[in-house]
């Protein structure tokens, strides 16, 4: 969704037509989505030290997945609601990423730690590249709603993985035992 949020917001604001040329406002909103994500990522790291990495990652993925599932179906007339949701999405979507990397460093054998982090980052980039490629195809076939909704599959898989990890005894090695 990161790569397409500017285009989506331009579409929403231009369709709304209250804002005239929605491109400048869409650019500002897109910047705010990234800025909110940067702040939220730091806050999520601190929060994960208190309540646990799997908990924070799961909460973040539930929120980002729900936003992805529904945001494209919200009528453009409700543009203020859409802006609120893209900001919520920006805060939640990045909050899980650092939790994954930190969990790998806490759980992996030091001999393989670099390899595991490289693998995790590579898989993440491959999934991102695939979704950037796929999203406009789905959008052209069925609209923004379905294009964003299919992205909720990623958080669904991630939530399942985090809950599984949380159930394992090894998860006690995360965040000083807070899982």
Tab-separated table of C-alpha atoms in Angstrom:
chain	number	residue	atom	x	y	z
A	1	UNK	CA	0.000	0.000	0.000
A	2	UNK	CA	2.950	2.346	0.665
A	3	UNK	CA	3.716	2.764	-3.018
A	4	UNK	CA	0.112	3.495	-3.939
A	5	UNK	CA	-1.142	5.635	-1.058
A	6	UNK	CA	-0.349	8.885	-2.923
A	7	UNK	CA	-2.252	7.755	-6.013
A	8	UNK	CA	-5.162	6.568	-3.901
A	9	UNK	CA	-5.341	9.852	-1.989
A	10	UNK	CA	-5.163	11.837	-5.255
A	11	UNK	CA	-8.080	9.770	-6.543
A	12	UNK	CA	-10.082	10.282	-3.328
A	13	UNK	CA	-9.473	14.029	-3.151
A	14	UNK	CA	-10.025	14.687	-6.851
A	15	UNK	CA	-13.232	12.655	-6.849
A	16	UNK	CA	-14.401	14.627	-3.840
A	17	UNK	CA	-13.755	17.836	-5.843
A	18	UNK	CA	-14.020	20.075	-2.770
A	19	UNK	CA	-10.276	20.353	-2.879
A	20	UNK	CA	-9.849	21.225	-6.560
A	21	UNK	CA	-6.520	19.772	-7.583
A	22	UNK	CA	-6.129	17.127	-4.923
A	23	UNK	CA	-2.538	16.294	-5.849
A	24	UNK	CA	-0.883	18.761	-3.454
A	25	UNK	CA	-3.104	17.777	-0.541
A	26	UNK	CA	-2.617	14.102	-1.413
A	27	UNK	CA	1.156	14.657	-1.338
A	28	UNK	CA	0.913	16.247	2.101
A	29	UNK	CA	-1.251	13.421	3.424
A	30	UNK	CA	1.153	10.851	1.973
A	31	UNK	CA	4.047	12.582	3.741
A	32	UNK	CA	2.057	12.533	6.990
A	33	UNK	CA	1.414	8.797	6.571
A	34	UNK	CA	5.177	8.213	6.389
A	35	UNK	CA	5.881	10.605	9.280
A	36	UNK	CA	3.267	8.980	11.510
A	37	UNK	CA	4.811	5.615	10.655
A	38	UNK	CA	8.276	6.770	11.723
A	39	UNK	CA	7.003	7.974	15.090
A	40	UNK	CA	4.799	4.912	15.621
A	41	UNK	CA	7.662	2.556	14.824
A	42	UNK	CA	9.725	4.019	17.653
A	43	UNK	CA	6.768	3.940	20.036
A	44	UNK	CA	6.013	0.329	19.089
A	45	UNK	CA	9.591	-0.636	19.925
A	46	UNK	CA	9.301	0.873	23.387
A	47	UNK	CA	5.852	-0.636	23.873
A	48	UNK	CA	7.126	-4.083	22.854
A	49	UNK	CA	9.675	-3.932	25.669
A	50	UNK	CA	6.785	-3.517	28.116
A	51	UNK	CA	4.101	-5.878	26.786
A	52	UNK	CA	6.018	-8.122	24.399
A	53	UNK	CA	7.037	-8.311	20.757
A	54	UNK	CA	4.452	-10.813	19.598
A	55	UNK	CA	1.698	-8.784	21.263
A	56	UNK	CA	2.740	-5.505	19.627
A	57	UNK	CA	3.314	-7.105	16.223
A	58	UNK	CA	-0.057	-8.868	16.382
A	59	UNK	CA	-1.937	-5.718	17.395
A	60	UNK	CA	-0.213	-3.732	14.639
A	61	UNK	CA	-1.067	-6.361	12.007
A	62	UNK	CA	-4.703	-6.584	13.139
A	63	UNK	CA	-5.031	-2.818	12.727
A	64	UNK	CA	-3.166	-2.555	9.410
A	65	UNK	CA	-4.960	-5.607	8.008
A	66	UNK	CA	-8.391	-4.243	8.951
A	67	UNK	CA	-7.599	-0.880	7.373
A	68	UNK	CA	-6.351	-2.566	4.182
A	69	UNK	CA	-9.457	-4.733	4.094
A	70	UNK	CA	-11.908	-1.829	4.234
A	71	UNK	CA	-10.308	1.463	3.217
A	72	UNK	CA	-10.731	1.102	-0.530
A	73	UNK	CA	-14.456	0.476	-0.116
A	74	UNK	CA	-15.138	3.672	1.863
A	75	UNK	CA	-17.048	6.141	-0.345
A	76	UNK	CA	-14.876	9.057	-1.505
A	77	UNK	CA	-17.490	11.426	-0.078
A	78	UNK	CA	-16.155	10.378	3.319
A	79	UNK	CA	-12.682	11.670	2.480
A	80	UNK	CA	-12.005	12.870	6.041
A	81	UNK	CA	-12.642	9.335	7.320
A	82	UNK	CA	-10.347	7.962	4.627
A	83	UNK	CA	-7.583	10.368	5.694
A	84	UNK	CA	-7.987	9.282	9.322
A	85	UNK	CA	-7.755	5.633	8.302
A	86	UNK	CA	-4.672	6.096	6.100
A	87	UNK	CA	-2.945	7.805	9.027
A	88	UNK	CA	-3.932	4.921	11.314
A	89	UNK	CA	-2.659	2.527	8.659
A	90	UNK	CA	0.630	4.447	8.384
A	91	UNK	CA	1.139	4.135	12.128
A	92	UNK	CA	0.260	0.451	12.317
A	93	UNK	CA	1.751	-1.010	9.149
A	94	UNK	CA	5.367	-0.312	10.027
A	95	UNK	CA	5.122	-1.091	13.740
A	96	UNK	CA	5.454	-4.835	13.154
A	97	UNK	CA	8.574	-4.762	10.985
A	98	UNK	CA	11.056	-3.869	13.703
A	99	UNK	CA	9.457	-6.480	15.952
A	100	UNK	CA	10.253	-9.193	13.395
A	101	UNK	CA	13.892	-8.141	13.070
A	102	UNK	CA	14.346	-7.803	16.809
A	103	UNK	CA	12.715	-11.188	17.411
A	104	UNK	CA	15.149	-12.774	14.961
A	105	UNK	CA	18.106	-11.273	16.797
A	106	UNK	CA	16.745	-12.481	20.136
A	107	UNK	CA	15.851	-16.002	19.029
A	108	UNK	CA	18.465	-16.990	16.463
A	109	UNK	CA	21.782	-18.718	16.947
A	110	UNK	CA	24.442	-15.970	16.759
A	111	UNK	CA	26.272	-17.953	14.065
A	112	UNK	CA	23.255	-17.655	11.727
A	113	UNK	CA	21.845	-14.319	12.876
A	114	UNK	CA	23.104	-12.292	9.904
A	115	UNK	CA	21.874	-14.899	7.439
A	116	UNK	CA	18.470	-15.016	9.082
A	117	UNK	CA	18.127	-11.221	9.061
A	118	UNK	CA	19.211	-11.120	5.414
A	119	UNK	CA	16.667	-13.803	4.554
A	120	UNK	CA	13.903	-11.971	6.419
A	121	UNK	CA	14.682	-8.686	4.686
A	122	UNK	CA	14.917	-10.396	1.291
A	123	UNK	CA	11.561	-12.109	1.717
A	124	UNK	CA	10.049	-8.814	2.867
A	125	UNK	CA	11.342	-6.980	-0.192
A	126	UNK	CA	10.148	-9.751	-2.522
A	127	UNK	CA	6.653	-9.636	-1.045
A	128	UNK	CA	6.674	-5.843	-1.282
A	129	UNK	CA	7.792	-5.893	-4.922
A	130	UNK	CA	5.135	-8.452	-5.776
A	131	UNK	CA	2.385	-6.438	-4.129
A	132	UNK	CA	3.541	-3.213	-5.823
A	133	UNK	CA	3.336	-5.019	-9.158
A	134	UNK	CA	0.000	-6.732	-8.433
A	135	UNK	CA	-1.934	-3.847	-6.880
A	136	UNK	CA	-2.478	-1.761	-10.059
A	137	UNK	CA	-3.556	-4.852	-11.972
A	138	UNK	CA	-6.207	-5.662	-9.373
A	139	UNK	CA	-7.183	-1.971	-9.137
A	140	UNK	CA	-7.735	-1.760	-12.889
A	141	UNK	CA	-9.807	-4.957	-12.850
A	142	UNK	CA	-11.925	-4.328	-9.765
A	143	UNK	CA	-11.136	-0.969	-8.124
A	144	UNK	CA	-9.255	0.299	-5.096
A	145	UNK	CA	-11.318	-1.702	-2.619
A	146	UNK	CA	-10.223	-5.134	-3.794
A	147	UNK	CA	-6.711	-3.935	-4.620
A	148	UNK	CA	-6.153	-2.972	-0.996
A	149	UNK	CA	-8.248	-5.790	0.477
A	150	UNK	CA	-5.982	-8.498	-0.941
A	151	UNK	CA	-3.112	-6.892	0.965
A	152	UNK	CA	-4.826	-7.972	4.201
A	153	UNK	CA	-3.611	-11.501	3.427
A	154	UNK	CA	-0.108	-10.506	4.556
A	155	UNK	CA	-1.166	-9.415	8.029
A	156	UNK	CA	-3.419	-12.491	8.299
A	157	UNK	CA	-0.418	-14.763	7.718
A	158	UNK	CA	1.718	-12.631	10.035
A	159	UNK	CA	-0.852	-12.743	12.838
A	160	UNK	CA	-0.984	-16.523	12.569
A	161	UNK	CA	2.818	-16.727	12.706
A	162	UNK	CA	3.076	-14.378	15.700
A	163	UNK	CA	0.426	-16.259	17.656
A	164	UNK	CA	2.214	-19.520	16.881
A	165	UNK	CA	5.537	-18.042	17.999
A	166	UNK	CA	3.910	-16.733	21.176
A	167	UNK	CA	2.763	-20.270	22.031
A	168	UNK	CA	6.288	-21.706	21.777
A	169	UNK	CA	8.528	-21.965	24.848
A	170	UNK	CA	11.274	-20.121	22.936
A	171	UNK	CA	9.132	-16.995	22.951
A	172	UNK	CA	10.178	-16.473	26.574
A	173	UNK	CA	13.513	-15.283	25.130
A	174	UNK	CA	11.778	-12.261	23.585
A	175	UNK	CA	11.785	-8.844	25.267
A	176	UNK	CA	13.122	-10.115	28.556
A	177	UNK	CA	10.474	-12.823	28.811
A	178	UNK	CA	7.489	-10.718	27.758
A	179	UNK	CA	6.990	-12.564	24.474
